[in-house]
JSON list of C-alpha atoms in Angstrom, two decimals:
[
{"chain": "A", "resi": 1, "resn": "ASP", "atom": "CA", "xyz": [-26.20, 43.16, 34.04]},
{"chain": "A", "resi": 2, "resn": "ILE", "atom": "CA", "xyz": [-28.37, 41.33, 31.34]},
{"chain": "A", "resi": 3, "resn": "GLN", "atom": "CA", "xyz": [-29.63, 37.28, 33.01]},
{"chain": "A", "resi": 4, "resn": "MET", "atom": "CA", "xyz": [-28.93, 34.38, 30.63]},
{"chain": "A", "resi": 5, "resn": "THR", "atom": "CA", "xyz": [-31.16, 31.35, 31.98]},
{"chain": "A", "resi": 6, "resn": "GLN", "atom": "CA", "xyz": [-31.36, 27.42, 30.80]},
{"chain": "A", "resi": 7, "resn": "SER", "atom": "CA", "xyz": [-33.60, 25.13, 30.80]},
{"chain": "A", "resi": 8, "resn": "PRO", "atom": "CA", "xyz": [-33.26, 22.31, 31.99]},
{"chain": "A", "resi": 9, "resn": "SER", "atom": "CA", "xyz": [-30.97, 22.35, 34.72]},
{"chain": "A", "resi": 10, "resn": "THR", "atom": "CA", "xyz": [-29.41, 18.88, 34.13]},
{"chain": "A", "resi": 11, "resn": "LEU", "atom": "CA", "xyz": [-31.06, 16.14, 31.33]},
{"chain": "A", "resi": 12, "resn": "SER", "atom": "CA", "xyz": [-30.19, 12.86, 31.14]},
{"chain": "A", "resi": 13, "resn": "ALA", "atom": "CA", "xyz": [-29.92, 11.03, 27.80]},
{"chain": "A", "resi": 14, "resn": "SER", "atom": "CA", "xyz": [-28.70, 8.22, 26.26]},
{"chain": "A", "resi": 15, "resn": "VAL", "atom": "CA", "xyz": [-25.98, 7.89, 23.68]},
{"chain": "A", "resi": 16, "resn": "GLY", "atom": "CA", "xyz": [-27.80, 8.41, 19.70]},
{"chain": "A", "resi": 17, "resn": "ASP", "atom": "CA", "xyz": [-30.22, 10.81, 21.43]},
{"chain": "A", "resi": 18, "resn": "ARG", "atom": "CA", "xyz": [-31.42, 14.57, 20.08]},
{"chain": "A", "resi": 19, "resn": "VAL", "atom": "CA", "xyz": [-31.00, 16.77, 22.92]},
{"chain": "A", "resi": 20, "resn": "ILE", "atom": "CA", "xyz": [-32.01, 20.44, 23.02]},
{"chain": "A", "resi": 21, "resn": "ILE", "atom": "CA", "xyz": [-30.42, 22.99, 25.65]},
{"chain": "A", "resi": 22, "resn": "THR", "atom": "CA", "xyz": [-32.20, 26.75, 25.90]},
{"chain": "A", "resi": 23, "resn": "CYS", "atom": "CA", "xyz": [-30.49, 29.86, 27.14]},
{"chain": "A", "resi": 24, "resn": "ARG", "atom": "CA", "xyz": [-32.95, 32.69, 27.80]},
{"chain": "A", "resi": 25, "resn": "ALA", "atom": "CA", "xyz": [-31.79, 36.06, 27.82]},
{"chain": "A", "resi": 26, "resn": "SER", "atom": "CA", "xyz": [-33.47, 38.60, 30.39]},
{"chain": "A", "resi": 27, "resn": "GLN", "atom": "CA", "xyz": [-33.68, 40.99, 26.91]},
{"chain": "A", "resi": 28, "resn": "SER", "atom": "CA", "xyz": [-32.86, 41.21, 23.41]},
{"chain": "A", "resi": 29, "resn": "ILE", "atom": "CA", "xyz": [-29.07, 40.48, 22.95]},
{"chain": "A", "resi": 30, "resn": "ASN", "atom": "CA", "xyz": [-29.36, 40.14, 19.01]},
{"chain": "A", "resi": 31, "resn": "SER", "atom": "CA", "xyz": [-27.04, 37.13, 17.77]},
{"chain": "A", "resi": 32, "resn": "TRP", "atom": "CA", "xyz": [-24.30, 37.84, 20.78]},
{"chain": "A", "resi": 33, "resn": "LEU", "atom": "CA", "xyz": [-24.32, 34.87, 22.39]},
{"chain": "A", "resi": 34, "resn": "ALA", "atom": "CA", "xyz": [-21.64, 31.54, 22.46]},
{"chain": "A", "resi": 35, "resn": "TRP", "atom": "CA", "xyz": [-22.25, 27.88, 23.80]},
{"chain": "A", "resi": 36, "resn": "TYR", "atom": "CA", "xyz": [-19.13, 26.55, 25.59]},
{"chain": "A", "resi": 37, "resn": "GLN", "atom": "CA", "xyz": [-19.06, 23.04, 26.44]},
{"chain": "A", "resi": 38, "resn": "GLN", "atom": "CA", "xyz": [-16.69, 21.21, 30.00]},
{"chain": "A", "resi": 39, "resn": "LYS", "atom": "CA", "xyz": [-15.87, 19.22, 30.84]},
{"chain": "A", "resi": 40, "resn": "PRO", "atom": "CA", "xyz": [-14.71, 17.73, 34.68]},
{"chain": "A", "resi": 41, "resn": "GLY", "atom": "CA", "xyz": [-11.57, 19.20, 35.56]},
{"chain": "A", "resi": 42, "resn": "LYS", "atom": "CA", "xyz": [-11.24, 21.60, 32.80]},
{"chain": "A", "resi": 43, "resn": "GLY", "atom": "CA", "xyz": [-12.00, 25.17, 31.57]},
{"chain": "A", "resi": 44, "resn": "PRO", "atom": "CA", "xyz": [-14.83, 25.19, 28.74]},
{"chain": "A", "resi": 45, "resn": "LYS", "atom": "CA", "xyz": [-14.45, 24.71, 25.19]},
{"chain": "A", "resi": 46, "resn": "LEU", "atom": "CA", "xyz": [-16.05, 27.31, 22.49]},
{"chain": "A", "resi": 47, "resn": "LEU", "atom": "CA", "xyz": [-18.52, 25.40, 20.40]},
{"chain": "A", "resi": 48, "resn": "ILE", "atom": "CA", "xyz": [-20.23, 28.11, 18.57]},
{"chain": "A", "resi": 49, "resn": "GLN", "atom": "CA", "xyz": [-20.36, 32.20, 18.42]},
{"chain": "A", "resi": 50, "resn": "LYS", "atom": "CA", "xyz": [-22.48, 34.22, 17.17]},
{"chain": "A", "resi": 51, "resn": "ALA", "atom": "CA", "xyz": [-25.28, 31.83, 18.16]},
{"chain": "A", "resi": 52, "resn": "THR", "atom": "CA", "xyz": [-24.79, 29.67, 14.55]},
{"chain": "A", "resi": 53, "resn": "SER", "atom": "CA", "xyz": [-21.34, 29.90, 13.82]},
{"chain": "A", "resi": 54, "resn": "LEU", "atom": "CA", "xyz": [-19.70, 27.13, 14.45]},
{"chain": "A", "resi": 55, "resn": "GLN", "atom": "CA", "xyz": [-15.67, 27.12, 15.68]},
{"chain": "A", "resi": 56, "resn": "SER", "atom": "CA", "xyz": [-13.62, 25.31, 13.65]},
{"chain": "A", "resi": 57, "resn": "GLY", "atom": "CA", "xyz": [-13.44, 21.61, 14.37]},
{"chain": "A", "resi": 58, "resn": "VAL", "atom": "CA", "xyz": [-16.58, 20.94, 16.28]},
{"chain": "A", "resi": 59, "resn": "PRO", "atom": "CA", "xyz": [-18.54, 18.65, 14.83]},
{"chain": "A", "resi": 60, "resn": "SER", "atom": "CA", "xyz": [-21.54, 19.25, 12.22]},
{"chain": "A", "resi": 61, "resn": "ARG", "atom": "CA", "xyz": [-23.94, 17.34, 15.59]},
{"chain": "A", "resi": 62, "resn": "PHE", "atom": "CA", "xyz": [-23.65, 20.93, 16.99]},
{"chain": "A", "resi": 63, "resn": "SER", "atom": "CA", "xyz": [-26.10, 23.38, 16.18]},
{"chain": "A", "resi": 64, "resn": "GLY", "atom": "CA", "xyz": [-26.98, 26.52, 17.53]},
{"chain": "A", "resi": 65, "resn": "SER", "atom": "CA", "xyz": [-30.05, 28.69, 16.63]},
{"chain": "A", "resi": 66, "resn": "GLY", "atom": "CA", "xyz": [-31.63, 31.72, 17.77]},
{"chain": "A", "resi": 67, "resn": "SER", "atom": "CA", "xyz": [-31.97, 35.24, 17.99]},
{"chain": "A", "resi": 68, "resn": "GLY", "atom": "CA", "xyz": [-33.17, 38.49, 20.13]},
{"chain": "A", "resi": 69, "resn": "THR", "atom": "CA", "xyz": [-33.73, 36.64, 23.79]},
{"chain": "A", "resi": 70, "resn": "GLU", "atom": "CA", "xyz": [-34.71, 33.00, 22.92]},
{"chain": "A", "resi": 71, "resn": "PHE", "atom": "CA", "xyz": [-31.53, 30.41, 21.81]},
{"chain": "A", "resi": 72, "resn": "THR", "atom": "CA", "xyz": [-31.17, 27.03, 21.63]},
{"chain": "A", "resi": 73, "resn": "LEU", "atom": "CA", "xyz": [-27.94, 24.10, 21.44]},
{"chain": "A", "resi": 74, "resn": "THR", "atom": "CA", "xyz": [-29.09, 20.95, 19.40]},
{"chain": "A", "resi": 75, "resn": "ILE", "atom": "CA", "xyz": [-26.96, 17.95, 19.52]},
{"chain": "A", "resi": 76, "resn": "SER", "atom": "CA", "xyz": [-28.55, 15.97, 16.57]},
{"chain": "A", "resi": 77, "resn": "SER", "atom": "CA", "xyz": [-27.17, 12.15, 17.83]},
{"chain": "A", "resi": 78, "resn": "LEU", "atom": "CA", "xyz": [-25.19, 12.34, 21.19]},
{"chain": "A", "resi": 79, "resn": "GLN", "atom": "CA", "xyz": [-22.25, 10.88, 21.58]},
{"chain": "A", "resi": 80, "resn": "PRO", "atom": "CA", "xyz": [-19.80, 9.76, 24.19]},
{"chain": "A", "resi": 81, "resn": "GLU", "atom": "CA", "xyz": [-17.72, 12.49, 24.63]},
{"chain": "A", "resi": 82, "resn": "ASP", "atom": "CA", "xyz": [-20.37, 14.92, 24.37]},
{"chain": "A", "resi": 83, "resn": "PHE", "atom": "CA", "xyz": [-21.69, 13.98, 27.84]},
{"chain": "A", "resi": 84, "resn": "ALA", "atom": "CA", "xyz": [-20.59, 17.01, 29.63]},
{"chain": "A", "resi": 85, "resn": "THR", "atom": "CA", "xyz": [-21.84, 20.85, 31.28]},
{"chain": "A", "resi": 86, "resn": "TYR", "atom": "CA", "xyz": [-23.17, 23.46, 28.07]},
{"chain": "A", "resi": 87, "resn": "HIS", "atom": "CA", "xyz": [-23.02, 26.92, 29.03]},
{"chain": "A", "resi": 88, "resn": "CYS", "atom": "CA", "xyz": [-24.40, 29.95, 27.42]},
{"chain": "A", "resi": 89, "resn": "GLN", "atom": "CA", "xyz": [-22.80, 33.09, 27.74]},
{"chain": "A", "resi": 90, "resn": "GLN", "atom": "CA", "xyz": [-24.00, 36.83, 26.67]},
{"chain": "A", "resi": 91, "resn": "TYR", "atom": "CA", "xyz": [-21.24, 39.39, 24.75]},
{"chain": "A", "resi": 92, "resn": "ARG", "atom": "CA", "xyz": [-23.51, 42.15, 23.66]},
{"chain": "A", "resi": 93, "resn": "SER", "atom": "CA", "xyz": [-23.14, 44.16, 27.17]},
{"chain": "A", "resi": 94, "resn": "SER", "atom": "CA", "xyz": [-20.15, 45.85, 28.81]},
{"chain": "A", "resi": 95, "resn": "LEU", "atom": "CA", "xyz": [-20.46, 43.24, 31.45]},
{"chain": "A", "resi": 96, "resn": "PRO", "atom": "CA", "xyz": [-20.61, 39.03, 30.20]},
{"chain": "A", "resi": 97, "resn": "THR", "atom": "CA", "xyz": [-23.16, 36.70, 31.22]},
{"chain": "A", "resi": 98, "resn": "PHE", "atom": "CA", "xyz": [-23.16, 33.37, 31.72]},
{"chain": "A", "resi": 99, "resn": "GLY", "atom": "CA", "xyz": [-26.34, 31.07, 32.11]},
{"chain": "A", "resi": 100, "resn": "GLY", "atom": "CA", "xyz": [-26.38, 28.25, 34.89]},
{"chain": "A", "resi": 101, "resn": "GLY", "atom": "CA", "xyz": [-24.60, 25.51, 32.61]},
{"chain": "A", "resi": 102, "resn": "THR", "atom": "CA", "xyz": [-26.88, 22.40, 32.02]},
{"chain": "A", "resi": 103, "resn": "LYS", "atom": "CA", "xyz": [-25.51, 18.89, 32.91]},
{"chain": "A", "resi": 104, "resn": "VAL", "atom": "CA", "xyz": [-25.67, 16.32, 30.24]},
{"chain": "A", "resi": 105, "resn": "GLU", "atom": "CA", "xyz": [-25.63, 13.48, 31.68]},
{"chain": "A", "resi": 106, "resn": "MET", "atom": "CA", "xyz": [-26.18, 9.18, 30.82]},
{"chain": "A", "resi": 107, "resn": "LYS", "atom": "CA", "xyz": [-29.81, 8.06, 31.17]},
{"chain": "B", "resi": 1, "resn": "GLU", "atom": "CA", "xyz": [-1.84, 25.52, 19.47]},
{"chain": "B", "resi": 2, "resn": "VAL", "atom": "CA", "xyz": [-3.21, 28.10, 22.37]},
{"chain": "B", "resi": 3, "resn": "GLN", "atom": "CA", "xyz": [-2.01, 27.08, 25.86]},
{"chain": "B", "resi": 4, "resn": "LEU", "atom": "CA", "xyz": [-3.40, 28.71, 29.21]},
{"chain": "B", "resi": 5, "resn": "VAL", "atom": "CA", "xyz": [-1.58, 28.30, 32.62]},
{"chain": "B", "resi": 6, "resn": "GLU", "atom": "CA", "xyz": [-2.53, 29.53, 35.73]},
{"chain": "B", "resi": 7, "resn": "SER", "atom": "CA", "xyz": [-0.87, 29.28, 38.71]},
{"chain": "B", "resi": 8, "resn": "GLY", "atom": "CA", "xyz": [-1.51, 30.97, 42.30]},
{"chain": "B", "resi": 9, "resn": "GLY", "atom": "CA", "xyz": [-3.96, 29.47, 43.85]},
{"chain": "B", "resi": 10, "resn": "GLY", "atom": "CA", "xyz": [-4.40, 27.75, 47.04]},
{"chain": "B", "resi": 11, "resn": "LEU", "atom": "CA", "xyz": [-6.05, 28.84, 50.59]},
{"chain": "B", "resi": 12, "resn": "VAL", "atom": "CA", "xyz": [-5.75, 31.99, 52.10]},
{"chain": "B", "resi": 13, "resn": "GLN", "atom": "CA", "xyz": [-7.70, 33.65, 55.34]},
{"chain": "B", "resi": 14, "resn": "PRO", "atom": "CA", "xyz": [-10.48, 36.00, 55.20]},
{"chain": "B", "resi": 15, "resn": "GLY", "atom": "CA", "xyz": [-8.80, 40.05, 54.66]},
{"chain": "B", "resi": 16, "resn": "GLY", "atom": "CA", "xyz": [-5.90, 37.51, 53.25]},
{"chain": "B", "resi": 17, "resn": "SER", "atom": "CA", "xyz": [-3.75, 38.56, 49.97]},
{"chain": "B", "resi": 18, "resn": "LEU", "atom": "CA", "xyz": [-3.24, 36.38, 46.90]},
{"chain": "B", "resi": 19, "resn": "ARG", "atom": "CA", "xyz": [-1.15, 36.59, 43.39]},
{"chain": "B", "resi": 20, "resn": "LEU", "atom": "CA", "xyz": [-2.68, 34.70, 40.45]},
{"chain": "B", "resi": 21, "resn": "SER", "atom": "CA", "xyz": [-0.40, 34.26, 37.11]},
{"chain": "B", "resi": 22, "resn": "CYS", "atom": "CA", "xyz": [-1.24, 33.15, 34.10]},
{"chain": "B", "resi": 23, "resn": "SER", "atom": "CA", "xyz": [1.18, 31.95, 31.38]},
{"chain": "B", "resi": 24, "resn": "ALA", "atom": "CA", "xyz": [0.49, 32.44, 27.78]},
{"chain": "B", "resi": 25, "resn": "SER", "atom": "CA", "xyz": [1.55, 31.33, 24.54]},
{"chain": "B", "resi": 26, "resn": "GLY", "atom": "CA", "xyz": [0.73, 30.08, 20.86]},
{"chain": "B", "resi": 27, "resn": "PHE", "atom": "CA", "xyz": [-0.01, 32.78, 20.06]},
{"chain": "B", "resi": 28, "resn": "THR", "atom": "CA", "xyz": [1.18, 36.50, 20.48]},
{"chain": "B", "resi": 29, "resn": "PHE", "atom": "CA", "xyz": [-0.28, 37.95, 23.43]},
{"chain": "B", "resi": 30, "resn": "ASN", "atom": "CA", "xyz": [0.27, 42.16, 22.81]},
{"chain": "B", "resi": 31, "resn": "ASN", "atom": "CA", "xyz": [-3.04, 40.82, 19.92]},
{"chain": "B", "resi": 32, "resn": "TYR", "atom": "CA", "xyz": [-5.45, 39.88, 22.10]},
{"chain": "B", "resi": 33, "resn": "ALA", "atom": "CA", "xyz": [-7.62, 40.73, 25.32]},
{"chain": "B", "resi": 34, "resn": "MET", "atom": "CA", "xyz": [-7.36, 38.47, 28.22]},
{"chain": "B", "resi": 35, "resn": "ILE", "atom": "CA", "xyz": [-9.66, 37.92, 30.97]},
{"chain": "B", "resi": 36, "resn": "TRP", "atom": "CA", "xyz": [-10.17, 36.45, 34.48]},
{"chain": "B", "resi": 37, "resn": "VAL", "atom": "CA", "xyz": [-13.75, 34.43, 34.63]},
{"chain": "B", "resi": 38, "resn": "ARG", "atom": "CA", "xyz": [-14.29, 32.57, 38.18]},
{"chain": "B", "resi": 39, "resn": "GLN", "atom": "CA", "xyz": [-16.59, 29.76, 39.07]},
{"chain": "B", "resi": 40, "resn": "ALA", "atom": "CA", "xyz": [-18.33, 29.57, 42.78]},
{"chain": "B", "resi": 41, "resn": "PRO", "atom": "CA", "xyz": [-18.52, 25.68, 44.11]},
{"chain": "B", "resi": 42, "resn": "GLY", "atom": "CA", "xyz": [-21.73, 24.67, 42.35]},
{"chain": "B", "resi": 43, "resn": "LYS", "atom": "CA", "xyz": [-22.45, 27.66, 40.72]},
{"chain": "B", "resi": 44, "resn": "GLY", "atom": "CA", "xyz": [-22.18, 29.42, 36.75]},
{"chain": "B", "resi": 45, "resn": "LEU", "atom": "CA", "xyz": [-19.54, 31.44, 35.17]},
{"chain": "B", "resi": 46, "resn": "GLU", "atom": "CA", "xyz": [-18.67, 35.39, 36.50]},
{"chain": "B", "resi": 47, "resn": "TRP", "atom": "CA", "xyz": [-16.74, 37.22, 34.53]},
{"chain": "B", "resi": 48, "resn": "VAL", "atom": "CA", "xyz": [-14.41, 39.10, 36.93]},
{"chain": "B", "resi": 49, "resn": "SER", "atom": "CA", "xyz": [-11.61, 40.95, 35.01]},
{"chain": "B", "resi": 50, "resn": "ALA", "atom": "CA", "xyz": [-10.70, 41.92, 31.70]},
{"chain": "B", "resi": 51, "resn": "ILE", "atom": "CA", "xyz": [-7.51, 44.27, 30.39]},
{"chain": "B", "resi": 52, "resn": "SER", "atom": "CA", "xyz": [-6.82, 45.32, 26.75]},
{"chain": "B", "resi": 53, "resn": "GLY", "atom": "CA", "xyz": [-3.88, 43.52, 24.66]},
{"chain": "B", "resi": 54, "resn": "SER", "atom": "CA", "xyz": [-1.56, 46.66, 25.27]},
{"chain": "B", "resi": 55, "resn": "GLY", "atom": "CA", "xyz": [-2.44, 47.22, 28.64]},
{"chain": "B", "resi": 56, "resn": "ASP", "atom": "CA", "xyz": [-4.11, 50.82, 28.66]},
{"chain": "B", "resi": 57, "resn": "GLY", "atom": "CA", "xyz": [-7.96, 49.54, 29.61]},
{"chain": "B", "resi": 58, "resn": "ALA", "atom": "CA", "xyz": [-9.14, 47.74, 32.31]},
{"chain": "B", "resi": 59, "resn": "TYR", "atom": "CA", "xyz": [-12.53, 46.41, 33.09]},
{"chain": "B", "resi": 60, "resn": "TYR", "atom": "CA", "xyz": [-13.10, 45.09, 36.96]},
{"chain": "B", "resi": 61, "resn": "THR", "atom": "CA", "xyz": [-17.10, 43.49, 37.81]},
{"chain": "B", "resi": 62, "resn": "ASP", "atom": "CA", "xyz": [-18.48, 45.08, 40.80]},
{"chain": "B", "resi": 63, "resn": "SER", "atom": "CA", "xyz": [-17.70, 43.93, 43.52]},
{"chain": "B", "resi": 64, "resn": "VAL", "atom": "CA", "xyz": [-14.36, 43.25, 43.29]},
{"chain": "B", "resi": 65, "resn": "LYS", "atom": "CA", "xyz": [-13.71, 46.61, 42.20]},
{"chain": "B", "resi": 66, "resn": "GLY", "atom": "CA", "xyz": [-11.26, 48.23, 44.25]},
{"chain": "B", "resi": 67, "resn": "ARG", "atom": "CA", "xyz": [-10.23, 44.70, 46.08]},
{"chain": "B", "resi": 68, "resn": "LEU", "atom": "CA", "xyz": [-9.37, 42.85, 42.71]},
{"chain": "B", "resi": 69, "resn": "THR", "atom": "CA", "xyz": [-6.25, 44.85, 40.25]},
{"chain": "B", "resi": 70, "resn": "ILE", "atom": "CA", "xyz": [-5.96, 42.76, 36.46]},
{"chain": "B", "resi": 71, "resn": "SER", "atom": "CA", "xyz": [-2.01, 42.97, 35.20]},
{"chain": "B", "resi": 72, "resn": "ARG", "atom": "CA", "xyz": [-0.24, 41.57, 31.85]},
{"chain": "B", "resi": 73, "resn": "ASP", "atom": "CA", "xyz": [3.75, 41.72, 31.77]},
{"chain": "B", "resi": 74, "resn": "SER", "atom": "CA", "xyz": [4.42, 40.96, 27.85]},
{"chain": "B", "resi": 75, "resn": "SER", "atom": "CA", "xyz": [7.99, 40.15, 28.15]},
{"chain": "B", "resi": 76, "resn": "LYS", "atom": "CA", "xyz": [6.83, 37.45, 29.92]},
{"chain": "B", "resi": 77, "resn": "ASN", "atom": "CA", "xyz": [3.19, 36.61, 28.20]},
{"chain": "B", "resi": 78, "resn": "THR", "atom": "CA", "xyz": [1.98, 36.50, 31.37]},
{"chain": "B", "resi": 79, "resn": "LEU", "atom": "CA", "xyz": [-1.64, 37.76, 32.90]},
{"chain": "B", "resi": 80, "resn": "TYR", "atom": "CA", "xyz": [-1.94, 38.75, 36.61]},
{"chain": "B", "resi": 81, "resn": "LEU", "atom": "CA", "xyz": [-4.61, 38.77, 39.27]},
{"chain": "B", "resi": 82, "resn": "GLN", "atom": "CA", "xyz": [-3.97, 40.31, 42.27]},
{"chain": "B", "resi": 83, "resn": "MET", "atom": "CA", "xyz": [-6.31, 39.56, 44.86]},
{"chain": "B", "resi": 84, "resn": "ASN", "atom": "CA", "xyz": [-6.66, 41.79, 48.05]},
{"chain": "B", "resi": 85, "resn": "SER", "atom": "CA", "xyz": [-8.94, 41.84, 51.24]},
{"chain": "B", "resi": 86, "resn": "LEU", "atom": "CA", "xyz": [-9.76, 38.45, 49.84]},
{"chain": "B", "resi": 87, "resn": "GLY", "atom": "CA", "xyz": [-13.72, 37.58, 51.19]},
{"chain": "B", "resi": 88, "resn": "ALA", "atom": "CA", "xyz": [-15.52, 34.11, 51.41]},
{"chain": "B", "resi": 89, "resn": "ASP", "atom": "CA", "xyz": [-17.65, 35.05, 48.28]},
{"chain": "B", "resi": 90, "resn": "ASP", "atom": "CA", "xyz": [-14.27, 35.20, 46.85]},
{"chain": "B", "resi": 91, "resn": "THR", "atom": "CA", "xyz": [-13.98, 31.71, 47.11]},
{"chain": "B", "resi": 92, "resn": "ALA", "atom": "CA", "xyz": [-14.27, 30.39, 43.10]},
{"chain": "B", "resi": 93, "resn": "VAL", "atom": "CA", "xyz": [-11.41, 28.28, 40.59]},
{"chain": "B", "resi": 94, "resn": "TYR", "atom": "CA", "xyz": [-10.67, 31.54, 39.01]},
{"chain": "B", "resi": 95, "resn": "TYR", "atom": "CA", "xyz": [-9.76, 30.97, 34.65]},
{"chain": "B", "resi": 96, "resn": "CYS", "atom": "CA", "xyz": [-7.18, 32.66, 32.70]},
{"chain": "B", "resi": 97, "resn": "ALA", "atom": "CA", "xyz": [-9.23, 33.35, 29.27]},
{"chain": "B", "resi": 98, "resn": "LYS", "atom": "CA", "xyz": [-8.39, 34.53, 25.77]},
{"chain": "B", "resi": 99, "resn": "SER", "atom": "CA", "xyz": [-10.05, 37.26, 23.73]},
{"chain": "B", "resi": 100, "resn": "ASP", "atom": "CA", "xyz": [-10.50, 37.02, 20.23]},
{"chain": "B", "resi": 101, "resn": "CYS", "atom": "CA", "xyz": [-9.09, 40.50, 19.84]},
{"chain": "B", "resi": 102, "resn": "GLY", "atom": "CA", "xyz": [-7.75, 42.69, 21.29]},
{"chain": "B", "resi": 103, "resn": "ASP", "atom": "CA", "xyz": [-9.69, 46.11, 22.61]},
{"chain": "B", "resi": 104, "resn": "ILE", "atom": "CA", "xyz": [-11.12, 45.73, 26.14]},
{"chain": "B", "resi": 105, "resn": "GLY", "atom": "CA", "xyz": [-14.59, 45.50, 24.54]},
{"chain": "B", "resi": 106, "resn": "CYS", "atom": "CA", "xyz": [-13.50, 42.29, 22.99]},
{"chain": "B", "resi": 107, "resn": "LYS", "atom": "CA", "xyz": [-15.46, 39.73, 24.98]},
{"chain": "B", "resi": 108, "resn": "LEU", "atom": "CA", "xyz": [-15.77, 36.19, 22.94]},
{"chain": "B", "resi": 109, "resn": "VAL", "atom": "CA", "xyz": [-13.66, 34.08, 24.93]},
{"chain": "B", "resi": 110, "resn": "ASP", "atom": "CA", "xyz": [-12.34, 31.68, 22.48]},
{"chain": "B", "resi": 111, "resn": "SER", "atom": "CA", "xyz": [-9.65, 29.69, 24.46]},
{"chain": "B", "resi": 112, "resn": "TRP", "atom": "CA", "xyz": [-9.67, 29.14, 28.90]},
{"chain": "B", "resi": 113, "resn": "GLY", "atom": "CA", "xyz": [-6.85, 27.79, 31.18]},
{"chain": "B", "resi": 114, "resn": "GLN", "atom": "CA", "xyz": [-7.68, 24.59, 33.47]},
{"chain": "B", "resi": 115, "resn": "GLY", "atom": "CA", "xyz": [-7.89, 26.78, 36.44]},
{"chain": "B", "resi": 116, "resn": "THR", "atom": "CA", "xyz": [-6.84, 27.01, 39.64]},
{"chain": "B", "resi": 117, "resn": "LEU", "atom": "CA", "xyz": [-8.08, 27.03, 42.95]},
{"chain": "B", "resi": 118, "resn": "VAL", "atom": "CA", "xyz": [-8.92, 29.57, 45.56]},
{"chain": "B", "resi": 119, "resn": "THR", "atom": "CA", "xyz": [-10.20, 28.94, 48.88]},
{"chain": "B", "resi": 120, "resn": "VAL", "atom": "CA", "xyz": [-10.49, 31.87, 51.66]},
{"chain": "B", "resi": 121, "resn": "SER", "atom": "CA", "xyz": [-11.19, 30.32, 54.73]},
{"chain": "B", "resi": 122, "resn": "SER", "atom": "CA", "xyz": [-10.18, 30.36, 58.39]}
]
């Protein structure tokens, strides 16, 4: 199985901050990586697919980069509605796997 | 708008059974593979099972093979997960999810339900 490692597991930030979350794959997944946002009591929401492609309706302050084994999700200016947990997922292998999640909390 | 609504979760004793359902709307159900993903308390998301849009192909993660069965009813736009021989490790929130295409190999999830909690305990 491909292991996905996210860091940090928790991130304290303030409104307006630039936030960067990292996801590392145990082997190359090319660009087959998605990012999801999850709020308490809700299912995840797809933000980015193919490592860099923003889903329709997702604010442009969100961006993804990377390929191979190293990926990042950047929020350019954190907004109040962005406090949530973020998950990465590889979908290259027959068994898709997720990172452990990064909780973005208020500083 | 895609809507996925899970039901059927609850408390079950070890060794027991449960059937989860997911009612789907807002898209052509037969055209998309459907997935169950779970999240144990304090843990990350885990891909459990998937079924092709036509229902003729299914996938299971190793830990649930032989115990969980995924199925779908196109006449009711409903996805199911029959869960047998449940153990404490199966305790989790179970999410119904929609893939972005119809083949069993479609593994990008573009819509999720809100989840239903399954607790396995005596």
